[in-house]
PDB file of C-alpha atoms and ligand atoms in Angstrom:
ATOM      1  CA  MET C   1      13.256  -3.108 -13.534  1.00 33.00           C
ATOM      2  CA  ILE C   2      11.142  -3.222 -16.657  1.00 31.00           C
ATOM      3  CA  SER C   3       9.496  -0.018 -17.755  1.00 34.00           C
ATOM      4  CA  ARG C   4       6.664  -0.586 -20.165  1.00 37.00           C
ATOM      5  CA  PRO C   5       4.561   2.417 -21.171  1.00 31.00           C
ATOM      6  CA  LEU C   6       1.003   1.388 -22.122  1.00 28.00           C
ATOM      7  CA  ASP C   7       0.030   2.114 -25.726  1.00 31.00           C
ATOM      8  CA  HIS C   8       3.441   3.570 -26.368  1.00 27.00           C
ATOM      9  CA  HIS C   9       3.291   2.301 -29.931  1.00 29.00           C
ATOM     10  CA  SER C  10       0.282   2.309 -32.146  1.00 30.00           C
ATOM     11  CA  PRO C  11      -0.712  -1.076 -33.561  1.00 29.00           C
ATOM     12  CA  GLY C  12       1.273  -1.953 -36.664  1.00 30.00           C
ATOM     13  CA  SER C  13       3.814   0.827 -36.160  1.00 33.00           C
ATOM     14  CA  ASP C  14       6.898   0.246 -34.101  1.00 33.00           C
ATOM     15  CA  ASN C  15       8.265   3.714 -34.617  1.00 31.00           C
ATOM     16  CA  GLU C  16       5.349   6.006 -34.002  1.00 31.00           C
ATOM     17  CA  PRO C  17       4.819   6.737 -30.345  1.00 28.00           C
ATOM     18  CA  VAL C  18       1.255   7.586 -29.421  1.00 28.00           C
ATOM     19  CA  HIS C  19       1.039   9.839 -26.424  1.00 31.00           C
ATOM     20  CA  ASP C  20      -1.233   8.492 -23.771  1.00 36.00           C
ATOM     21  CA  HIS C  21      -1.201  10.203 -20.405  1.00 36.00           C
ATOM     22  CA  SER C  22      -1.591   6.830 -18.726  1.00 43.00           C
ATOM     23  CA  HIS C  23       1.551   4.860 -18.219  1.00 48.00           C
ATOM     24  CA  VAL C  24       1.927   1.419 -16.803  1.00 57.00           C
ATOM     25  CA  HIS C  25       5.432   0.591 -15.730  1.00 55.00           C
ATOM     26  CA  ASP C  26       6.189  -2.966 -14.787  1.00 54.00           C
ATOM     27  CA  ASP C  27       8.718  -2.740 -12.014  1.00 56.00           C
ATOM     28  CA  SER C  28       9.291  -6.445 -11.657  1.00 49.00           C
ATOM     29  CA  HIS C  29      11.409  -7.843  -8.925  1.00 45.00           C
ATOM     30  CA  VAL C  30      12.172 -11.377  -8.072  1.00 40.00           C
ATOM     31  CA  HIS C  31      12.098 -10.804  -4.398  1.00 41.00           C
ATOM     32  CA  ASP C  32      13.235 -13.402  -1.959  1.00 40.00           C
ATOM     33  CA  ASP C  33      11.118 -13.605   1.113  1.00 40.00           C
ATOM     34  CA  SER C  34      12.945 -11.331   3.483  1.00 37.00           C
ATOM     35  CA  HIS C  35      11.637 -12.956   6.610  1.00 38.00           C
ATOM     36  CA  VAL C  36      14.558 -15.275   6.822  1.00 35.00           C
ATOM     37  CA  HIS C  37      15.833 -15.920  10.259  1.00 36.00           C
ATOM     38  CA  ASP C  38      19.442 -16.986  10.168  1.00 35.00           C
ATOM     39  CA  HIS C  39      20.223 -18.262  13.597  1.00 36.00           C
ATOM     40  CA  SER C  40      23.897 -19.028  13.209  1.00 37.00           C
ATOM     41  CA  HIS C  41      25.223 -20.906  16.182  1.00 37.00           C
ATOM     42  CA  ASN C  42      28.919 -20.833  16.811  1.00 40.00           C
ATOM     43  CA  HIS C  43      29.717 -23.368  19.509  1.00 38.00           C
ATOM     44  CA  GLN C  44      33.207 -23.085  21.000  1.00 42.00           C
ATOM     45  CA  GLY C  45      34.070 -26.105  23.099  1.00 40.00           C
ATOM     46  CA  VAL C  46      32.245 -27.805  25.904  1.00 45.00           C
ATOM     47  CA  THR C  47      32.839 -25.085  28.430  1.00 48.00           C
ATOM     48  CA  GLY C  48      32.249 -21.419  27.711  1.00 49.00           C
ATOM     49  CA  THR C  49      30.032 -22.114  24.700  1.00 53.00           C
ATOM     50  CA  THR C  50      29.203 -18.929  22.847  1.00 53.00           C
ATOM     51  CA  THR C  51      26.156 -18.794  20.743  1.00 53.00           C
ATOM     52  CA  ARG C  52      25.955 -16.052  18.185  1.00 52.00           C
ATOM     53  CA  THR C  53      22.565 -15.377  16.812  1.00 54.00           C
ATOM     54  CA  ILE C  54      22.210 -13.132  13.827  1.00 59.00           C
ATOM     55  CA  SER C  55      18.746 -11.960  13.062  1.00 78.00           C
ATOM     56  CA  LEU C  56      18.645 -11.175   9.373  1.00 79.00           C
ATOM     57  CA  GLU C  57      15.130  -9.916   9.813  1.00 80.00           C
ATOM     58  CA  GLN C  58      16.388  -7.204  12.138  1.00 87.00           C
ATOM     59  CA  LYS C  59      19.037  -6.170   9.623  1.00 87.00           C
ATOM     60  CA  VAL C  60      16.603  -6.170   6.725  1.00 90.00           C
ATOM     61  CA  LEU C  61      14.270  -3.930   8.699  1.00 93.00           C
ATOM     62  CA  GLU C  62      17.087  -1.570   9.702  1.00 94.00           C
ATOM     63  CA  GLN C  63      18.232  -1.206   6.089  1.00 96.00           C
ATOM     64  CA  ASN C  64      14.642  -0.725   5.022  1.00 97.00           C
ATOM     65  CA  ASP C  65      14.183   2.059   7.578  1.00 97.00           C
ATOM     66  CA  VAL C  66      17.184   3.962   6.204  1.00 98.00           C
ATOM     67  CA  ILE C  67      15.748   3.898   2.676  1.00 98.00           C
ATOM     68  CA  ALA C  68      12.255   4.701   3.969  1.00 98.00           C
ATOM     69  CA  ALA C  69      13.624   7.773   5.738  1.00 98.00           C
ATOM     70  CA  ARG C  70      15.169   8.900   2.438  1.00 98.00           C
ATOM     71  CA  ASN C  71      11.851   8.369   0.638  1.00 98.00           C
ATOM     72  CA  ARG C  72      10.021  10.317   3.343  1.00 98.00           C
ATOM     73  CA  GLU C  73      12.440  13.223   3.119  1.00 98.00           C
ATOM     74  CA  TRP C  74      12.219  13.302  -0.705  1.00 98.00           C
ATOM     75  CA  LEU C  75       8.418  13.236  -0.635  1.00 98.00           C
ATOM     76  CA  SER C  76       8.114  15.742   2.158  1.00 97.00           C
ATOM     77  CA  THR C  77      10.368  18.354   0.558  1.00 97.00           C
ATOM     78  CA  ARG C  78       8.114  18.216  -2.512  1.00 97.00           C
ATOM     79  CA  GLY C  79       4.891  18.403  -0.526  1.00 97.00           C
ATOM     80  CA  ILE C  80       3.790  14.971  -1.772  1.00 98.00           C
ATOM     81  CA  VAL C  81       1.379  13.132   0.529  1.00 98.00           C
ATOM     82  CA  ALA C  82       2.077   9.392   0.286  1.00 98.00           C
ATOM     83  CA  LEU C  83      -0.424   6.937   1.733  1.00 98.00           C
ATOM     84  CA  ASN C  84       0.441   3.250   2.128  1.00 98.00           C
ATOM     85  CA  MET C  85      -2.772   1.241   1.701  1.00 98.00           C
ATOM     86  CA  ALA C  86      -2.913  -2.260   3.150  1.00 98.00           C
ATOM     87  CA  SER C  87      -5.643  -4.855   3.450  1.00 98.00           C
ATOM     88  CA  SER C  88      -6.296  -8.516   2.972  1.00 98.00           C
ATOM     89  CA  PRO C  89      -6.694  -9.487  -0.696  1.00 98.00           C
ATOM     90  CA  GLY C  90      -9.909  -8.166  -2.184  1.00 98.00           C
ATOM     91  CA  ALA C  91     -10.970  -5.679   0.506  1.00 98.00           C
ATOM     92  CA  GLY C  92     -11.367  -3.058  -2.203  1.00 98.00           C
ATOM     93  CA  LYS C  93      -8.107  -1.052  -2.312  1.00 98.00           C
ATOM     94  CA  THR C  94      -7.912  -0.741  -6.091  1.00 98.00           C
ATOM     95  CA  SER C  95     -11.638  -0.030  -6.338  1.00 99.00           C
ATOM     96  CA  LEU C  96     -11.266   2.748  -3.769  1.00 99.00           C
ATOM     97  CA  ILE C  97      -8.271   4.220  -5.610  1.00 98.00           C
ATOM     98  CA  GLU C  98     -10.162   4.118  -8.927  1.00 98.00           C
ATOM     99  CA  ARG C  99     -13.156   5.873  -7.419  1.00 98.00           C
ATOM    100  CA  THR C 100     -11.002   8.415  -5.580  1.00 98.00           C
ATOM    101  CA  ILE C 101      -9.119   9.370  -8.759  1.00 98.00           C
ATOM    102  CA  SER C 102     -12.372   9.813 -10.614  1.00 98.00           C
ATOM    103  CA  ASP C 103     -14.237  11.710  -7.846  1.00 98.00           C
ATOM    104  CA  LEU C 104     -11.298  14.029  -7.056  1.00 97.00           C
ATOM    105  CA  SER C 105     -10.427  14.644 -10.687  1.00 96.00           C
ATOM    106  CA  GLY C 106      -9.543  18.317 -11.157  1.00 94.00           C
ATOM    107  CA  GLN C 107      -9.067  18.823  -7.398  1.00 95.00           C
ATOM    108  CA  VAL C 108      -6.023  16.714  -6.502  1.00 96.00           C
ATOM    109  CA  ARG C 109      -3.286  15.365  -8.752  1.00 97.00           C
ATOM    110  CA  VAL C 110      -2.859  11.656  -8.012  1.00 98.00           C
ATOM    111  CA  GLY C 111      -0.083   9.159  -8.782  1.00 98.00           C
ATOM    112  CA  VAL C 112      -0.288   5.468  -7.928  1.00 98.00           C
ATOM    113  CA  ILE C 113       2.167   2.694  -7.103  1.00 98.00           C
ATOM    114  CA  GLU C 114       0.601  -0.766  -7.321  1.00 98.00           C
ATOM    115  CA  GLY C 115       2.087  -3.683  -5.404  1.00 98.00           C
ATOM    116  CA  ASP C 116       1.162  -7.240  -6.307  1.00 98.00           C
ATOM    117  CA  GLN C 117       3.042 -10.494  -6.419  1.00 97.00           C
ATOM    118  CA  ALA C 118       2.258 -10.831 -10.108  1.00 98.00           C
ATOM    119  CA  THR C 119       0.436  -9.289 -13.067  1.00 98.00           C
ATOM    120  CA  LEU C 120      -0.257  -5.759 -14.288  1.00 98.00           C
ATOM    121  CA  ILE C 121      -3.981  -6.141 -13.595  1.00 98.00           C
ATOM    122  CA  ASP C 122      -4.303  -3.431 -10.944  1.00 98.00           C
ATOM    123  CA  ALA C 123      -1.995  -1.009 -12.791  1.00 98.00           C
ATOM    124  CA  GLU C 124      -4.057  -1.442 -15.931  1.00 98.00           C
ATOM    125  CA  ARG C 125      -7.220  -0.666 -13.975  1.00 98.00           C
ATOM    126  CA  ILE C 126      -5.619   2.522 -12.651  1.00 98.00           C
ATOM    127  CA  ALA C 127      -4.201   3.487 -16.051  1.00 98.00           C
ATOM    128  CA  ALA C 128      -7.713   3.244 -17.479  1.00 98.00           C
ATOM    129  CA  THR C 129      -8.675   6.204 -15.279  1.00 97.00           C
ATOM    130  CA  GLY C 130      -5.959   8.308 -16.977  1.00 97.00           C
ATOM    131  CA  CYS C 131      -3.723   8.328 -13.910  1.00 97.00           C
ATOM    132  CA  ASP C 132       0.025   7.644 -13.979  1.00 97.00           C
ATOM    133  CA  VAL C 133       0.849   4.341 -12.308  1.00 98.00           C
ATOM    134  CA  VAL C 134       3.806   2.062 -11.670  1.00 98.00           C
ATOM    135  CA  GLN C 135       3.284  -1.642 -11.024  1.00 98.00           C
ATOM    136  CA  VAL C 136       5.730  -3.376  -8.712  1.00 98.00           C
ATOM    137  CA  ASN C 137       5.666  -7.175  -8.853  1.00 98.00           C
ATOM    138  CA  THR C 138       7.171  -8.696  -5.739  1.00 97.00           C
ATOM    139  CA  GLY C 139       7.429 -12.302  -6.980  1.00 97.00           C
ATOM    140  CA  ALA C 140       7.496 -14.502  -3.886  1.00 96.00           C
ATOM    141  CA  GLY C 141       7.540 -11.444  -1.630  1.00 96.00           C
ATOM    142  CA  CYS C 142       4.465 -10.661   0.417  1.00 96.00           C
ATOM    143  CA  HIS C 143       4.889  -6.884   0.803  1.00 97.00           C
ATOM    144  CA  LEU C 144       6.428  -3.775  -0.707  1.00 98.00           C
ATOM    145  CA  ASP C 145       9.669  -2.513   0.790  1.00 98.00           C
ATOM    146  CA  ALA C 146      11.222   0.937   0.785  1.00 98.00           C
ATOM    147  CA  GLN C 147      13.700   0.185  -2.021  1.00 98.00           C
ATOM    148  CA  MET C 148      10.906  -1.018  -4.306  1.00 98.00           C
ATOM    149  CA  VAL C 149       8.990   2.170  -3.599  1.00 98.00           C
ATOM    150  CA  SER C 150      12.122   4.266  -4.176  1.00 98.00           C
ATOM    151  CA  ASN C 151      12.561   2.626  -7.601  1.00 98.00           C
ATOM    152  CA  ALA C 152       8.885   3.106  -8.370  1.00 98.00           C
ATOM    153  CA  ILE C 153       9.062   6.783  -7.379  1.00 98.00           C
ATOM    154  CA  ASP C 154      11.988   7.198  -9.805  1.00 98.00           C
ATOM    155  CA  SER C 155       9.815   5.779 -12.594  1.00 98.00           C
ATOM    156  CA  LEU C 156       6.658   7.623 -11.644  1.00 98.00           C
ATOM    157  CA  ASP C 157       8.267  10.998 -10.875  1.00 98.00           C
ATOM    158  CA  PRO C 158       5.237  12.246  -8.927  1.00 98.00           C
ATOM    159  CA  ALA C 159       4.426  15.948  -9.228  1.00 97.00           C
ATOM    160  CA  PRO C 160       5.156  18.288  -6.323  1.00 97.00           C
ATOM    161  CA  GLY C 161       2.050  18.763  -4.197  1.00 96.00           C
ATOM    162  CA  SER C 162       0.444  15.572  -5.488  1.00 97.00           C
ATOM    163  CA  LEU C 163      -1.184  12.672  -3.667  1.00 98.00           C
ATOM    164  CA  LEU C 164       0.712   9.388  -4.000  1.00 98.00           C
ATOM    165  CA  LEU C 165      -1.416   6.319  -3.299  1.00 98.00           C
ATOM    166  CA  VAL C 166       0.649   3.191  -2.713  1.00 98.00           C
ATOM    167  CA  GLU C 167      -1.365  -0.026  -2.825  1.00 98.00           C
ATOM    168  CA  ASN C 168       0.534  -2.675  -0.908  1.00 98.00           C
ATOM    169  CA  VAL C 169       0.342  -6.406  -1.624  1.00 98.00           C
ATOM    170  CA  GLY C 170      -2.896  -7.839  -0.212  1.00 98.00           C
ATOM    171  CA  ASN C 171      -1.737  -9.102   3.179  1.00 97.00           C
ATOM    172  CA  LEU C 172      -2.479  -8.077   6.762  1.00 98.00           C
ATOM    173  CA  VAL C 173       0.831  -9.326   8.172  1.00 97.00           C
ATOM    174  CA  CYS C 174       4.118  -8.203   6.574  1.00 96.00           C
ATOM    175  CA  PRO C 175       3.118  -4.720   5.341  1.00 98.00           C
ATOM    176  CA  ALA C 176       2.792  -3.753   9.018  1.00 98.00           C
ATOM    177  CA  LEU C 177       6.549  -4.164   9.485  1.00 96.00           C
ATOM    178  CA  PHE C 178       7.880  -2.289   6.480  1.00 97.00           C
ATOM    179  CA  ASP C 179       8.029   1.481   6.489  1.00 98.00           C
ATOM    180  CA  LEU C 180       7.916   2.732   2.898  1.00 98.00           C
ATOM    181  CA  GLY C 181       8.448   6.398   3.755  1.00 98.00           C
ATOM    182  CA  GLU C 182       4.722   7.087   3.634  1.00 98.00           C
ATOM    183  CA  ARG C 183       2.895   9.820   5.537  1.00 98.00           C
ATOM    184  CA  MET C 184       0.549   7.234   6.940  1.00 98.00           C
ATOM    185  CA  LYS C 185      -0.601   3.649   6.639  1.00 98.00           C
ATOM    186  CA  ILE C 186      -4.262   3.117   5.864  1.00 98.00           C
ATOM    187  CA  VAL C 187      -5.857  -0.246   6.551  1.00 99.00           C
ATOM    188  CA  VAL C 188      -8.953  -1.272   4.628  1.00 99.00           C
ATOM    189  CA  ILE C 189     -11.121  -4.038   6.064  1.00 98.00           C
ATOM    190  CA  SER C 190     -14.296  -5.165   4.343  1.00 98.00           C
ATOM    191  CA  VAL C 191     -17.398  -6.460   6.045  1.00 98.00           C
ATOM    192  CA  THR C 192     -17.069  -9.891   4.420  1.00 98.00           C
ATOM    193  CA  GLU C 193     -13.858 -10.608   6.338  1.00 98.00           C
ATOM    194  CA  GLY C 194     -15.294 -10.961   9.843  1.00 98.00           C
ATOM    195  CA  THR C 195     -15.431  -8.696  12.856  1.00 98.00           C
ATOM    196  CA  ASP C 196     -12.487 -10.337  14.592  1.00 98.00           C
ATOM    197  CA  LYS C 197      -9.726  -9.452  12.129  1.00 98.00           C
ATOM    198  CA  PRO C 198      -8.290  -6.461  14.069  1.00 98.00           C
ATOM    199  CA  MET C 199      -7.654  -8.785  17.022  1.00 98.00           C
ATOM    200  CA  LYS C 200      -6.127 -11.520  14.864  1.00 98.00           C
ATOM    201  CA  TYR C 201      -3.843  -9.149  12.936  1.00 98.00           C
ATOM    202  CA  PRO C 202      -3.150  -6.530  15.609  1.00 98.00           C
ATOM    203  CA  HIS C 203       0.163  -5.246  14.226  1.00 98.00           C
ATOM    204  CA  MET C 204      -1.379  -4.086  10.964  1.00 98.00           C
ATOM    205  CA  PHE C 205      -4.260  -2.317  12.698  1.00 98.00           C
ATOM    206  CA  ALA C 206      -1.935  -0.843  15.321  1.00 98.00           C
ATOM    207  CA  ALA C 207       0.227   0.657  12.553  1.00 98.00           C
ATOM    208  CA  ALA C 208      -2.721   2.382  10.868  1.00 98.00           C
ATOM    209  CA  GLY C 209      -3.282   6.122  10.913  1.00 98.00           C
ATOM    210  CA  LEU C 210      -6.738   5.552   9.454  1.00 98.00           C
ATOM    211  CA  VAL C 211      -8.942   2.470   9.132  1.00 99.00           C
ATOM    212  CA  LEU C 212     -11.612   2.165   6.463  1.00 99.00           C
ATOM    213  CA  ILE C 213     -14.427  -0.376   6.832  1.00 99.00           C
ATOM    214  CA  ASN C 214     -15.504  -1.009   3.238  1.00 99.00           C
ATOM    215  CA  LYS C 215     -18.410  -2.772   1.515  1.00 99.00           C
ATOM    216  CA  VAL C 216     -21.017  -1.573   4.014  1.00 98.00           C
ATOM    217  CA  ASP C 217     -23.589  -2.075   1.229  1.00 99.00           C
ATOM    218  CA  LEU C 218     -23.227  -5.799   2.024  1.00 98.00           C
ATOM    219  CA  LEU C 219     -24.076  -5.437   5.728  1.00 98.00           C
ATOM    220  CA  PRO C 220     -27.646  -6.766   5.303  1.00 98.00           C
ATOM    221  CA  TYR C 221     -26.249 -10.005   3.905  1.00 98.00           C
ATOM    222  CA  VAL C 222     -23.274 -10.786   6.148  1.00 98.00           C
ATOM    223  CA  ASP C 223     -22.683 -11.383   9.812  1.00 98.00           C
ATOM    224  CA  PHE C 224     -20.573  -8.341  10.647  1.00 98.00           C
ATOM    225  CA  ASP C 225     -20.960  -6.075  13.653  1.00 98.00           C
ATOM    226  CA  VAL C 226     -19.547  -2.619  12.824  1.00 98.00           C
ATOM    227  CA  ASP C 227     -19.575  -1.411  16.443  1.00 98.00           C
ATOM    228  CA  ALA C 228     -17.791  -4.547  17.675  1.00 98.00           C
ATOM    229  CA  CYS C 229     -15.215  -4.233  14.892  1.00 98.00           C
ATOM    230  CA  MET C 230     -14.587  -0.618  15.873  1.00 98.00           C
ATOM    231  CA  GLU C 231     -14.078  -1.718  19.474  1.00 98.00           C
ATOM    232  CA  HIS C 232     -11.560  -4.315  18.345  1.00 98.00           C
ATOM    233  CA  ILE C 233      -9.737  -1.734  16.210  1.00 98.00           C
ATOM    234  CA  HIS C 234      -9.565   0.675  19.160  1.00 98.00           C
ATOM    235  CA  SER C 235      -8.399  -2.060  21.506  1.00 98.00           C
ATOM    236  CA  VAL C 236      -5.192  -2.382  19.427  1.00 98.00           C
ATOM    237  CA  ASN C 237      -5.018   1.254  18.290  1.00 98.00           C
ATOM    238  CA  PRO C 238      -6.807   3.577  20.718  1.00 98.00           C
ATOM    239  CA  GLY C 239      -8.131   6.754  19.140  1.00 97.00           C
ATOM    240  CA  VAL C 240      -7.435   5.827  15.515  1.00 98.00           C
ATOM    241  CA  ARG C 241      -9.943   7.337  13.100  1.00 98.00           C
ATOM    242  CA  VAL C 242     -12.315   4.773  11.547  1.00 98.00           C
ATOM    243  CA  LEU C 243     -14.530   5.541   8.556  1.00 98.00           C
ATOM    244  CA  THR C 244     -17.222   3.288   7.119  1.00 98.00           C
ATOM    245  CA  LEU C 245     -17.899   3.390   3.416  1.00 98.00           C
ATOM    246  CA  SER C 246     -18.984   1.577   0.310  1.00 99.00           C
ATOM    247  CA  VAL C 247     -16.893   2.110  -2.788  1.00 99.00           C
ATOM    248  CA  THR C 248     -19.712   0.550  -4.824  1.00 98.00           C
ATOM    249  CA  THR C 249     -22.557   2.823  -3.723  1.00 98.00           C
ATOM    250  CA  GLY C 250     -20.495   5.847  -2.676  1.00 98.00           C
ATOM    251  CA  GLU C 251     -21.909   5.830   0.867  1.00 98.00           C
ATOM    252  CA  GLY C 252     -19.386   7.444   3.218  1.00 98.00           C
ATOM    253  CA  VAL C 253     -16.798   8.299   0.555  1.00 98.00           C
ATOM    254  CA  ASN C 254     -17.107  12.046   1.174  1.00 98.00           C
ATOM    255  CA  ASP C 255     -15.638  11.593   4.666  1.00 98.00           C
ATOM    256  CA  TRP C 256     -12.670   9.862   3.037  1.00 98.00           C
ATOM    257  CA  TYR C 257     -12.242  12.756   0.599  1.00 98.00           C
ATOM    258  CA  THR C 258     -12.420  15.284   3.439  1.00 98.00           C
ATOM    259  CA  TRP C 259      -9.764  13.311   5.284  1.00 98.00           C
ATOM    260  CA  ILE C 260      -7.527  13.330   2.169  1.00 98.00           C
ATOM    261  CA  SER C 261      -8.068  17.036   1.712  1.00 97.00           C
ATOM    262  CA  ASP C 262      -7.045  17.660   5.349  1.00 96.00           C
ATOM    263  CA  GLN C 263      -3.879  15.594   4.783  1.00 96.00           C
ATOM    264  CA  CYS C 264      -3.008  17.515   1.611  1.00 95.00           C
ATOM    265  CA  ALA C 265      -3.624  20.823   3.408  1.00 94.00           C
ATOM    266  CA  THR C 266      -0.991  19.938   5.975  1.00 88.00           C
ATOM    267  CA  SER C 267       1.663  18.840   3.455  1.00 67.00           C
ATOM    268  CA  VAL C 268       4.905  20.797   3.488  1.00 53.00           C
ATOM    269  CA  ALA C 269       5.460  22.269   0.026  1.00 50.00           C
TER     270      ALA C 269
HETATM  271  N1  GTP I 301     -20.219  -4.978  -2.718  1.00 51.19           N
HETATM  272  C1  GTP I 301     -19.063  -4.297  -2.784  1.00 51.19           C
HETATM  273  N2  GTP I 301     -18.035  -4.800  -3.492  1.00 51.19           N
HETATM  274  C2  GTP I 301     -16.889  -4.081  -3.522  1.00 51.19           C
HETATM  275  C3  GTP I 301     -16.741  -2.838  -2.861  1.00 51.19           C
HETATM  276  N3  GTP I 301     -15.479  -2.399  -3.062  1.00 51.19           N
HETATM  277  C4  GTP I 301     -14.881  -3.310  -3.836  1.00 51.19           C
HETATM  278  N4  GTP I 301     -15.730  -4.332  -4.134  1.00 51.19           N
HETATM  279  C5  GTP I 301     -15.455  -5.523  -4.940  1.00 51.19           C
HETATM  280  O1  GTP I 301     -14.475  -6.305  -4.254  1.00 51.19           O
HETATM  281  C6  GTP I 301     -13.675  -7.012  -5.200  1.00 51.19           C
HETATM  282  C7  GTP I 301     -12.218  -6.789  -4.908  1.00 51.19           C
HETATM  283  O2  GTP I 301     -11.917  -5.399  -5.086  1.00 51.19           O
HETATM  284  P1  GTP I 301     -10.464  -4.866  -5.401  1.00 51.19           P
HETATM  285  O3  GTP I 301     -10.563  -3.384  -5.466  1.00 51.19           O
HETATM  286  O4  GTP I 301      -9.861  -5.578  -6.555  1.00 51.19           O
HETATM  287  O5  GTP I 301      -9.708  -5.303  -4.072  1.00 51.19           O
HETATM  288  P2  GTP I 301      -8.165  -5.132  -3.700  1.00 51.19           P
HETATM  289  O6  GTP I 301      -8.102  -4.852  -2.256  1.00 51.19           O
HETATM  290  O7  GTP I 301      -7.539  -4.144  -4.596  1.00 51.19           O
HETATM  291  O8  GTP I 301      -7.609  -6.592  -4.012  1.00 51.19           O
HETATM  292  P3  GTP I 301      -6.056  -7.056  -4.125  1.00 51.19           P
HETATM  293  O9  GTP I 301      -5.342  -6.052  -4.945  1.00 51.19           O
HETATM  294  O10 GTP I 301      -6.153  -8.383  -4.796  1.00 51.19           O
HETATM  295  O11 GTP I 301      -5.555  -7.153  -2.717  1.00 51.19           O
HETATM  296  C8  GTP I 301     -14.101  -6.502  -6.577  1.00 51.19           C
HETATM  297  O12 GTP I 301     -14.979  -7.439  -7.141  1.00 51.19           O
HETATM  298  C9  GTP I 301     -14.813  -5.209  -6.273  1.00 51.19           C
HETATM  299  O13 GTP I 301     -15.796  -4.873  -7.227  1.00 51.19           O
HETATM  300  C10 GTP I 301     -17.875  -2.323  -2.136  1.00 51.19           C
HETATM  301  O14 GTP I 301     -17.856  -1.249  -1.510  1.00 51.19           O
HETATM  302  N5  GTP I 301     -18.981  -3.114  -2.102  1.00 51.19           N
HETATM  303 MG1   MG I 302      -5.837  -4.340  -5.787  1.00 51.19          MG
END
């Protein structure tokens, strides 16, 4: 794990730390793709053949769940509300986090964990808002796992009673499987992606505690039917709350803030 505070040293001086409230930590991992199925076959003779199949995926998920439960317990005893935000690449997760930090400034203390395969780009965007952030680079991995989040929490040290926004790697498949210890998964879909996505990626939408339909400012220009999309979302996740919004124009964001405030009000301190 590499920890690299942003602007820790002023230019030209290696020894003079400059305090900047924003910190970018690069929590880099070279992460093998954990979706490895190892079907080991152990054939014993012609008669009475026994075939032993070991599903590594199952084991990886079981181990992940143990660590996720520890994360959840740690967060819950401190009254920290952790939200695991998933979407396809570019749906607007980082933009929404940036806007949320800025609009809720002074009302809610926010910490952020950024998950991407590579780069510090999203963490640097968050740090520019003045918010503490840890970047986790997953290398070849396509999702965050509970151990990565545990390490990131150690670096971030989120304040009791704060809101912890975890931006997962842009991907509507694997993040559905991995519990990070969050309060809830939030799925963001944008109107440029097509109405059918909840049906094509049902596990991600089924795992969501809230779905946000973003970029509604683009509705006049794209072929996207909000009502049909909502029907598809509810066909895989009946009763889930769905909010429509535009991070760019601010339309609908107040409903999102009310939802956050309700979540924070029910956190156990
Ligand atoms: N028109 C419009 N553009 C938006 C909106 N929200 C985000 N964008 C744009 O969508 C692009 C992608 O936004 P990001 O916030 O980087 O998306 P992301 O989900 O964090 O992307 P990854 O981290 O790569 O998965 C940027 O160019 C944003 O400016 C919106 O409400 N309307
Ligand atoms: Mg992003």
